[in-house]
Coordinates of C-alpha atoms in Angstrom, one line a residue:
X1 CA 84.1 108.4 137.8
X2 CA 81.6 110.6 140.1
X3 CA 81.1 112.9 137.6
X4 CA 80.4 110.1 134.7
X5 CA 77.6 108.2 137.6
X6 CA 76.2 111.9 137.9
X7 CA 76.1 113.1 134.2
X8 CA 74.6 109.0 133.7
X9 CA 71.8 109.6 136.2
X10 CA 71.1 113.2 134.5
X11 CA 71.0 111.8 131.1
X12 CA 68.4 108.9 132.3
X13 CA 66.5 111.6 134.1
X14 CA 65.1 112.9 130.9
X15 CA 62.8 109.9 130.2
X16 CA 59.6 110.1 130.7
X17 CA 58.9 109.8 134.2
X18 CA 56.6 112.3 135.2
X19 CA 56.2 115.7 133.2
X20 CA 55.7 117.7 136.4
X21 CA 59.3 117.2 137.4
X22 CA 61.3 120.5 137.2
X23 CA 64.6 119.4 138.1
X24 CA 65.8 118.7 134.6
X25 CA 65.6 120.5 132.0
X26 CA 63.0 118.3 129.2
X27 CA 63.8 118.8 125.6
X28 CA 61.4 118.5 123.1
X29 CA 61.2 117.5 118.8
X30 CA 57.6 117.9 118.4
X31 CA 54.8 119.9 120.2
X32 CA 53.2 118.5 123.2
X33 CA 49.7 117.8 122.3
X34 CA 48.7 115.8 125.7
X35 CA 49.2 117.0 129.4
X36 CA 51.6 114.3 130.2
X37 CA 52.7 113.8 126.8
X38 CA 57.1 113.8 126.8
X39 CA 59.2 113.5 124.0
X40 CA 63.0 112.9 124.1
X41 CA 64.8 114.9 121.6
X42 CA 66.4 114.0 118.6
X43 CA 70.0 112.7 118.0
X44 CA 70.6 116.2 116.2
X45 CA 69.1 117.7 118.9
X46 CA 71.0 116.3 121.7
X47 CA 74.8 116.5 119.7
X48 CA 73.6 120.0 119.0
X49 CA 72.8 120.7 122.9
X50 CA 75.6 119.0 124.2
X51 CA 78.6 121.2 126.5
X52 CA 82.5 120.0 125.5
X53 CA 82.1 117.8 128.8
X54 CA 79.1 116.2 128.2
X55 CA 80.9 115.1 124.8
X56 CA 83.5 114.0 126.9
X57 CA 81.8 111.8 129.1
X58 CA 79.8 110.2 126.5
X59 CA 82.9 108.9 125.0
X60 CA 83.7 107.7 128.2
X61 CA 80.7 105.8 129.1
X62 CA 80.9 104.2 125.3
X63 CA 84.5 103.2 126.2
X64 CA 83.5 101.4 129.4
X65 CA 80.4 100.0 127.1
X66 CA 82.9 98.4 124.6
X67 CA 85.1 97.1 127.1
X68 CA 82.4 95.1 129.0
X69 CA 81.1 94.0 125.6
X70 CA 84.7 92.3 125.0
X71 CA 85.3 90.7 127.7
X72 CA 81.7 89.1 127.4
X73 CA 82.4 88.0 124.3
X74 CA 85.7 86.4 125.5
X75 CA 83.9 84.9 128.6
X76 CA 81.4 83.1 125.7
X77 CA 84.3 82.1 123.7
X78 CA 86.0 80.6 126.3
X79 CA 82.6 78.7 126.9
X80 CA 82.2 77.7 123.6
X81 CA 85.5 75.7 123.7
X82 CA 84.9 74.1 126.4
X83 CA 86.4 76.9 129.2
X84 CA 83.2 76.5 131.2
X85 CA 80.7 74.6 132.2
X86 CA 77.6 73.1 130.7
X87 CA 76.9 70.6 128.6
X88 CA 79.8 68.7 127.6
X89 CA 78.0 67.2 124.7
X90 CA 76.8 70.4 123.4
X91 CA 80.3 71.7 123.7
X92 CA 81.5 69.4 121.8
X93 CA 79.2 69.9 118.8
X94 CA 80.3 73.5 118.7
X95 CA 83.4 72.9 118.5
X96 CA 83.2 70.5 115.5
X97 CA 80.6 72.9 114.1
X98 CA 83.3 75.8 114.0
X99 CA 85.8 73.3 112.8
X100 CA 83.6 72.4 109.6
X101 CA 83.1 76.0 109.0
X102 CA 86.6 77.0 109.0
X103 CA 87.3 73.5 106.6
X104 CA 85.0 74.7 104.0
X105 CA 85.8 78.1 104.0
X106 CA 89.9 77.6 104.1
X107 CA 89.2 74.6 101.3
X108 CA 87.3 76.5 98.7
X109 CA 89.3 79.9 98.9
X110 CA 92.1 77.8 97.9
X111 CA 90.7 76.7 94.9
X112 CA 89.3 80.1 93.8
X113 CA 92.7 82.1 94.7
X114 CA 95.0 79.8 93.0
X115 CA 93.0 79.8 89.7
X116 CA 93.8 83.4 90.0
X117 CA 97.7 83.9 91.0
X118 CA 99.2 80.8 89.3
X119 CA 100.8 82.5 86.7
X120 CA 103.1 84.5 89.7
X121 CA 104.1 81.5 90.8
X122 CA 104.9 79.7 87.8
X123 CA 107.1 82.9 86.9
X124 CA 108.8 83.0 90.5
X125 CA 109.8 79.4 90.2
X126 CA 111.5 80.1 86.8
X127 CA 113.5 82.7 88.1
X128 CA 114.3 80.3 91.5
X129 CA 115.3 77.2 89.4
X130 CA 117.1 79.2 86.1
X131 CA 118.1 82.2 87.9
X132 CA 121.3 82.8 85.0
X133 CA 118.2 83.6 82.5
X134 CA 116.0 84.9 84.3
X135 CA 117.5 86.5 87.3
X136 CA 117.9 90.1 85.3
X137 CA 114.7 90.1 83.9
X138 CA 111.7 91.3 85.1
X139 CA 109.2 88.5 85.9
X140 CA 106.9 89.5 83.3
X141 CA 109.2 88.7 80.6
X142 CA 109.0 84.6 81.9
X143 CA 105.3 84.8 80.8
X144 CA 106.1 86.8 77.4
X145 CA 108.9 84.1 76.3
X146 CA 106.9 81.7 77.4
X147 CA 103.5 82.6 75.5
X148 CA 105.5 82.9 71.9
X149 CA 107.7 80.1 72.9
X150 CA 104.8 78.0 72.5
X151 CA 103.0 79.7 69.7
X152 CA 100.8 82.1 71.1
X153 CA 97.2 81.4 71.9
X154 CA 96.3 78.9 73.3
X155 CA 99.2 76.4 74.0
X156 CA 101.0 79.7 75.3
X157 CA 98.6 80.8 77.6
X158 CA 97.8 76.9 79.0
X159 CA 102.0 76.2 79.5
X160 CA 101.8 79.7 82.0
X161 CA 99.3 76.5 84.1
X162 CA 101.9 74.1 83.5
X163 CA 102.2 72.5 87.1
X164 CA 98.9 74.0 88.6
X165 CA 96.7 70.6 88.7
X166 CA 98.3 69.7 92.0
X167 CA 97.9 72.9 93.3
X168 CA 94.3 73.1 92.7
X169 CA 94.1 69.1 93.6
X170 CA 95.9 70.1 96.9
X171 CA 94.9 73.5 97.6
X172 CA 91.4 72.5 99.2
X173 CA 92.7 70.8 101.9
X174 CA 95.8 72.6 102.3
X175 CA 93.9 75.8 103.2
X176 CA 91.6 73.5 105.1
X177 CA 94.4 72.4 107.6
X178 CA 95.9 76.6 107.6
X179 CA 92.9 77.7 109.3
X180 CA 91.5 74.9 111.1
X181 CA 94.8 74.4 112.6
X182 CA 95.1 78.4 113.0
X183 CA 91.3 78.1 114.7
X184 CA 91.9 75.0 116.9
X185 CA 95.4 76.4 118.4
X186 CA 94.0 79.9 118.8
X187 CA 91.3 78.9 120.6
X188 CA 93.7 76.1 122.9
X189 CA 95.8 79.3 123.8
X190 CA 92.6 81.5 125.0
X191 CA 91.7 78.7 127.0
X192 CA 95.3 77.5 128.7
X193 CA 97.4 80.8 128.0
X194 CA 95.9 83.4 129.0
X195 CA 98.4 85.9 130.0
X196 CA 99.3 86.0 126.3
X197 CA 98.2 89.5 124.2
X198 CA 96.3 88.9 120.8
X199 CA 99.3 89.8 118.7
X200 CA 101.3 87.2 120.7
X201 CA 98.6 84.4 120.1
X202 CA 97.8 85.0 116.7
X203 CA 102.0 84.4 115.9
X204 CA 101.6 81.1 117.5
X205 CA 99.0 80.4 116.5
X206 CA 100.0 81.2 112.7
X207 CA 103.2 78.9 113.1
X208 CA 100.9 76.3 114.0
X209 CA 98.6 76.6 111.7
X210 CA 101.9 76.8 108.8
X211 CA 103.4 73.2 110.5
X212 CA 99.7 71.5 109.8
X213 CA 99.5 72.4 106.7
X214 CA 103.0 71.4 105.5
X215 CA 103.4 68.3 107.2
X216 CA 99.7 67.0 106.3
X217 CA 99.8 68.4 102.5
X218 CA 102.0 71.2 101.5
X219 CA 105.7 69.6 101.1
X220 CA 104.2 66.6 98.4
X221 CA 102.5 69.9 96.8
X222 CA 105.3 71.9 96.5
X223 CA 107.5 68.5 95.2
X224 CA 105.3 67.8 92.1
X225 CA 104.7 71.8 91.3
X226 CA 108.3 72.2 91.2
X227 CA 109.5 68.9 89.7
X228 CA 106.9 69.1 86.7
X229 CA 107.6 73.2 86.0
X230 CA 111.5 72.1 86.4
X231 CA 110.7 69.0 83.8
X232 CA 108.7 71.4 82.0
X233 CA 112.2 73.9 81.1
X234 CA 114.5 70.7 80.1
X235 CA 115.4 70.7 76.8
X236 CA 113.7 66.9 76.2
X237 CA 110.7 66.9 79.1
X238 CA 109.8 63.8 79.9
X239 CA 106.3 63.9 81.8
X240 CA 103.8 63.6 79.0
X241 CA 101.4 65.7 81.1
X242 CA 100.5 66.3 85.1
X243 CA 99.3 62.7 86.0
X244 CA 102.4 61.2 84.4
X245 CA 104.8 63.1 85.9
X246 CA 103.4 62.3 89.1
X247 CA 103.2 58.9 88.9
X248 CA 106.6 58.7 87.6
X249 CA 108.3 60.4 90.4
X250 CA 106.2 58.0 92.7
X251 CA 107.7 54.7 91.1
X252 CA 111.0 56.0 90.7
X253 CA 111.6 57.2 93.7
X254 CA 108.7 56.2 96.6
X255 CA 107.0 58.3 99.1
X256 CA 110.6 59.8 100.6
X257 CA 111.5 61.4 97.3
X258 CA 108.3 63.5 97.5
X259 CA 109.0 64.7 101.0
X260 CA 112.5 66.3 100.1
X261 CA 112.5 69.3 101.5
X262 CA 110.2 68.9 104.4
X263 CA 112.0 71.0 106.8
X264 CA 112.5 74.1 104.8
X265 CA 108.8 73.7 104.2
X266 CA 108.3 73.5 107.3
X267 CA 110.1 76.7 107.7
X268 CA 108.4 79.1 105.3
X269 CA 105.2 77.4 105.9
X270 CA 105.4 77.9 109.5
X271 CA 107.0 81.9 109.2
X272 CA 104.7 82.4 106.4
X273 CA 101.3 82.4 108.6
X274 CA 103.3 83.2 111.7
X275 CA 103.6 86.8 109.9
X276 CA 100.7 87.3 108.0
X277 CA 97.5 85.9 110.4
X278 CA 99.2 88.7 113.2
X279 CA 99.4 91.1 110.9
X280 CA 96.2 90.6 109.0
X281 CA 94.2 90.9 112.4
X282 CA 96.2 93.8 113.9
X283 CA 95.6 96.0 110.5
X284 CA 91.9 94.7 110.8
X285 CA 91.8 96.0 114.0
X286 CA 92.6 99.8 113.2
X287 CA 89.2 99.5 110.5
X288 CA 87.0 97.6 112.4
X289 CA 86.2 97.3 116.4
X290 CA 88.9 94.7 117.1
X291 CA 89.9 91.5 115.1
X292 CA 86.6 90.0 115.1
X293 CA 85.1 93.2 113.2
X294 CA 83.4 93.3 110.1
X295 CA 85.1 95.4 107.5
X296 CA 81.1 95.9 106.1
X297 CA 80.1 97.8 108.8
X298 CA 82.5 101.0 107.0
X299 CA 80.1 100.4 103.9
X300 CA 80.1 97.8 101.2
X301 CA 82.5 99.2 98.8
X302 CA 85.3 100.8 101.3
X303 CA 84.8 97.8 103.0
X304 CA 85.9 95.7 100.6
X305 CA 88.6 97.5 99.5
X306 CA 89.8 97.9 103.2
X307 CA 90.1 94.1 103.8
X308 CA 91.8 93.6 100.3
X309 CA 94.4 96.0 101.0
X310 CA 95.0 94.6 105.2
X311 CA 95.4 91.0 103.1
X312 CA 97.3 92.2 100.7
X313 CA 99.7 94.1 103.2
X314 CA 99.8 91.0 105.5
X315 CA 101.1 88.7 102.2
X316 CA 103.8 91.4 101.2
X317 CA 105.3 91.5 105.2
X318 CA 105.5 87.6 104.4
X319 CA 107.4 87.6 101.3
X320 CA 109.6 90.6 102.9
X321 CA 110.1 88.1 106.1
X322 CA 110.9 84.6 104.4
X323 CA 111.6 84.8 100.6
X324 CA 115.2 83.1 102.0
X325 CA 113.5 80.4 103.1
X326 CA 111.1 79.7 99.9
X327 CA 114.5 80.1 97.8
X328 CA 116.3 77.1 99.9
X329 CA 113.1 75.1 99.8
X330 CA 112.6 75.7 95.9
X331 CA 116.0 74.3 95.5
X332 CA 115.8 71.4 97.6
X333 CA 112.7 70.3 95.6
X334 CA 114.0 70.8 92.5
X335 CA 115.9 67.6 90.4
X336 CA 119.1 69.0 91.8
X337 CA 118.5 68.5 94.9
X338 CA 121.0 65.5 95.0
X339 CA 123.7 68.4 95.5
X340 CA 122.5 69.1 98.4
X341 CA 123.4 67.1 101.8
X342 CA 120.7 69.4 103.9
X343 CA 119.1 72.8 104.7
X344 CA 122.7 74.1 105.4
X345 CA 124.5 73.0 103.0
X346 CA 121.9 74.5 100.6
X347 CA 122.2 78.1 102.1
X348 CA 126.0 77.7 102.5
X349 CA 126.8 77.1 98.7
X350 CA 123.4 79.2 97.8
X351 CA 125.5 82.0 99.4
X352 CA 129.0 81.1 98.3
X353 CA 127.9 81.0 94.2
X354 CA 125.1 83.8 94.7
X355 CA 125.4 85.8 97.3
X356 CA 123.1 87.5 99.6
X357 CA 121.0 88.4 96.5
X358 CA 120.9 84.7 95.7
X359 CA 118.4 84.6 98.8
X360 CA 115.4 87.0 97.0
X361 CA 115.8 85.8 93.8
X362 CA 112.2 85.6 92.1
X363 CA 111.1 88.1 95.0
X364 CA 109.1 90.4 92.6
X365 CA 107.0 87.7 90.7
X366 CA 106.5 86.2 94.1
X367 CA 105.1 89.9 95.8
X368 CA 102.7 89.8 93.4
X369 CA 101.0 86.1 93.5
X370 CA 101.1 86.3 97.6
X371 CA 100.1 89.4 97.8
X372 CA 97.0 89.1 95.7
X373 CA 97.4 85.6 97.2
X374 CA 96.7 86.6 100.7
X375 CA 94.1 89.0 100.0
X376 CA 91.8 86.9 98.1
X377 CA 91.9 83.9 100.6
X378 CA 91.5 86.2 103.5
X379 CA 88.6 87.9 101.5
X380 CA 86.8 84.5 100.2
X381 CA 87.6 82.6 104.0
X382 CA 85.7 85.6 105.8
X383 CA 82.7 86.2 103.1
X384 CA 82.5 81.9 102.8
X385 CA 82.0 81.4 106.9
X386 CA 79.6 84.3 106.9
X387 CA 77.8 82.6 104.2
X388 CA 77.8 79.2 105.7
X389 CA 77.1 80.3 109.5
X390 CA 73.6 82.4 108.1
X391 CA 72.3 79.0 107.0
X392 CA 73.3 77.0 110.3

């Protein structure tokens, strides 16, 4: 520490305070035209004239720069949602204003990634519900039989869609209610917990953030995407197109029958963001200068390709961590879930007739949709609030 203060005071020395003073050496870049004309040297000049130590210490002083930095920006966080005085008023429109941001930008990366990865999901759910055809295949071959099953171009390509209304109908405010409940709890724990580490708070944080959005949107979602893709392989479908098949299975069987399931929703919903917002932010931290970074500042190109590969990582740990779960919730939402007495009962005969690969079936089609999933809304959600925050 003594020698840092004393290699700080030398390196301040060298401003121009007087140019008769002889006690430090005075580097120059250009010739001195005036008597008490000083100027400091470049930053070539000074890395070039630098000893190992000086090196050293400058690293050292930048350290203890950075650190200060974060914890002032923690101490105006903690402000900013409501951990310190002022203005209650004003704290509360910050709040709300942060809320609406994280809305928007949750809401329309939703739209924008599932236009992109629905065909991954309506290939995993195949595989989930008619595992004895396509369980061997590769999920590919779901969107190939499919395609000449209904004569090629167009009606192929548009039945690969078949089910994706309510996800794009849904999408916007389930994404909404991820991140504004990810934001709101996040912030609740920096204010009331803070003995936990960032890694720690970002998993609860995540759960949270999962529970919202499966209570409030996801489980009816998930009902009418896998009931009208399950109608969809019958041999006489009934559903004429999405907007029958949804008000069907509301008059035949009320607002419980599109709420089977909610607890293994809950479940992957809930491990689903508990694994990827932690991991997302740690990766983010190793490119950037901690989780709030900006993966621009490593240049616009390799800093786009950074963030899609940290989002991309963060979705594949997620399928890794609870494809089980999304198989026992696919089943319970299907029209066979009357076999079914519970959660339990689905993994107990799921393992008796399957096995333990029973569990990851459809794990390769669903690897690809979250993983290009992830990386997308993460992508969008950061480049929308940056957007929306330069015009507030």
């Amino acid at each position: 520490v003594t020698y840092a203060y004393i290699f700080f005071f030398f390196r301040c020395s060298q401003t121009p305070l007087a140019p008769h003073s002889s006690l430090f050496p005075l580097f120059f870049n250009s010739q001195v035209s005036r008597q008490h004309r000083v100027f400091l040297p470049t930053k070539q000049q000074q890395k070039k004239n630098k000893s190992p130590s000086e090196v050293f210490t400058t690293k050292v002083l930048q350290r203890f720069s950075k650190q200060n930095k974060t914890k002032q920006k923690e101490n105006d966080a903690k402000m900013a949602i409501g951990g310190g005085g002022g203005d209650s008023k004003a704290i509360k429109e910050i709040k709300f204003k942060d809320v609406w941001i994280d809305a928007v930008a949750g809401g329309a990366s939703g739209a924008l990634e599932i236009c992109v990865t629905y065909p991954f999901e309506f290939a995993k759910t195949q595989v989930q519900l008619d595992p004895k055809t396509w369980g061997s295949k590769p999920f590919w071959a779901c969107w190939k039989d499919t395609y000449h099953q209904f004569g090629g171009f167009p009606k192929g390509f548009t039945a690969l869609y078949r089910g994706m209304p309510p996800l794009i109908i849904f999408g916007v405010p389930r994404n909404a209610c991820r991140f504004v409940g990810f934001e709101v709890a996040n912030n609740f724990l920096k204010l009331h917990a803070e003995g936990l580490g960032t890694v720690q708070r970002n998993i609860l944080a995540g759960l949270a953030g999962g529970v919202t959005e499966a209570v409030l949107v996801t489980t009816y979602q998930e009902t009418m995407k896998v009931r009208l893709i399950h109608d969809r392989l019958s041999p006489n479908p009934r559903f004429k197109n999405t907007f029958h098949g949804i008000s069907t299975i509301f008059r035949e069987q009320g607002f419980s029958g599109v709420y089977k399931g909610l607890g293994a929703t809950i479940l992957r919903q809930g491990s689903n963001q508990a694994i990827r917002f932690p991991t997302y932010y740690y990766l983010k931290s190793w490119f950037c200068d901690g989780p709030d970074g900006n993966f621009a500042q490593n240049g616009p190109i390799l800093g786009i390709v950074q963030q899609i590969f940290v989002g991309a990582t963060a979705g594949a740990a997620s399928v890794i961590g609870n494809t089980p779960i999304d198989v026992v919730k696919t089943k319970m939402q299907g029209f066979e879930a009357n076999q079914y007495t519970g959660v339990v009962d689905c993994i107990a005969k799921t393992w008796k007739t399957e096995g333990f690969g029973g569990f990851y079936k459809g794990v390769g089609a669903r690897m690809g949709r979250v993983s290009v999933d992830v990386a997308l809304t993460f992508f969008f959600v950061e480049k929308i609030k940056g957007f929306v925050k330069s015009y507030l």
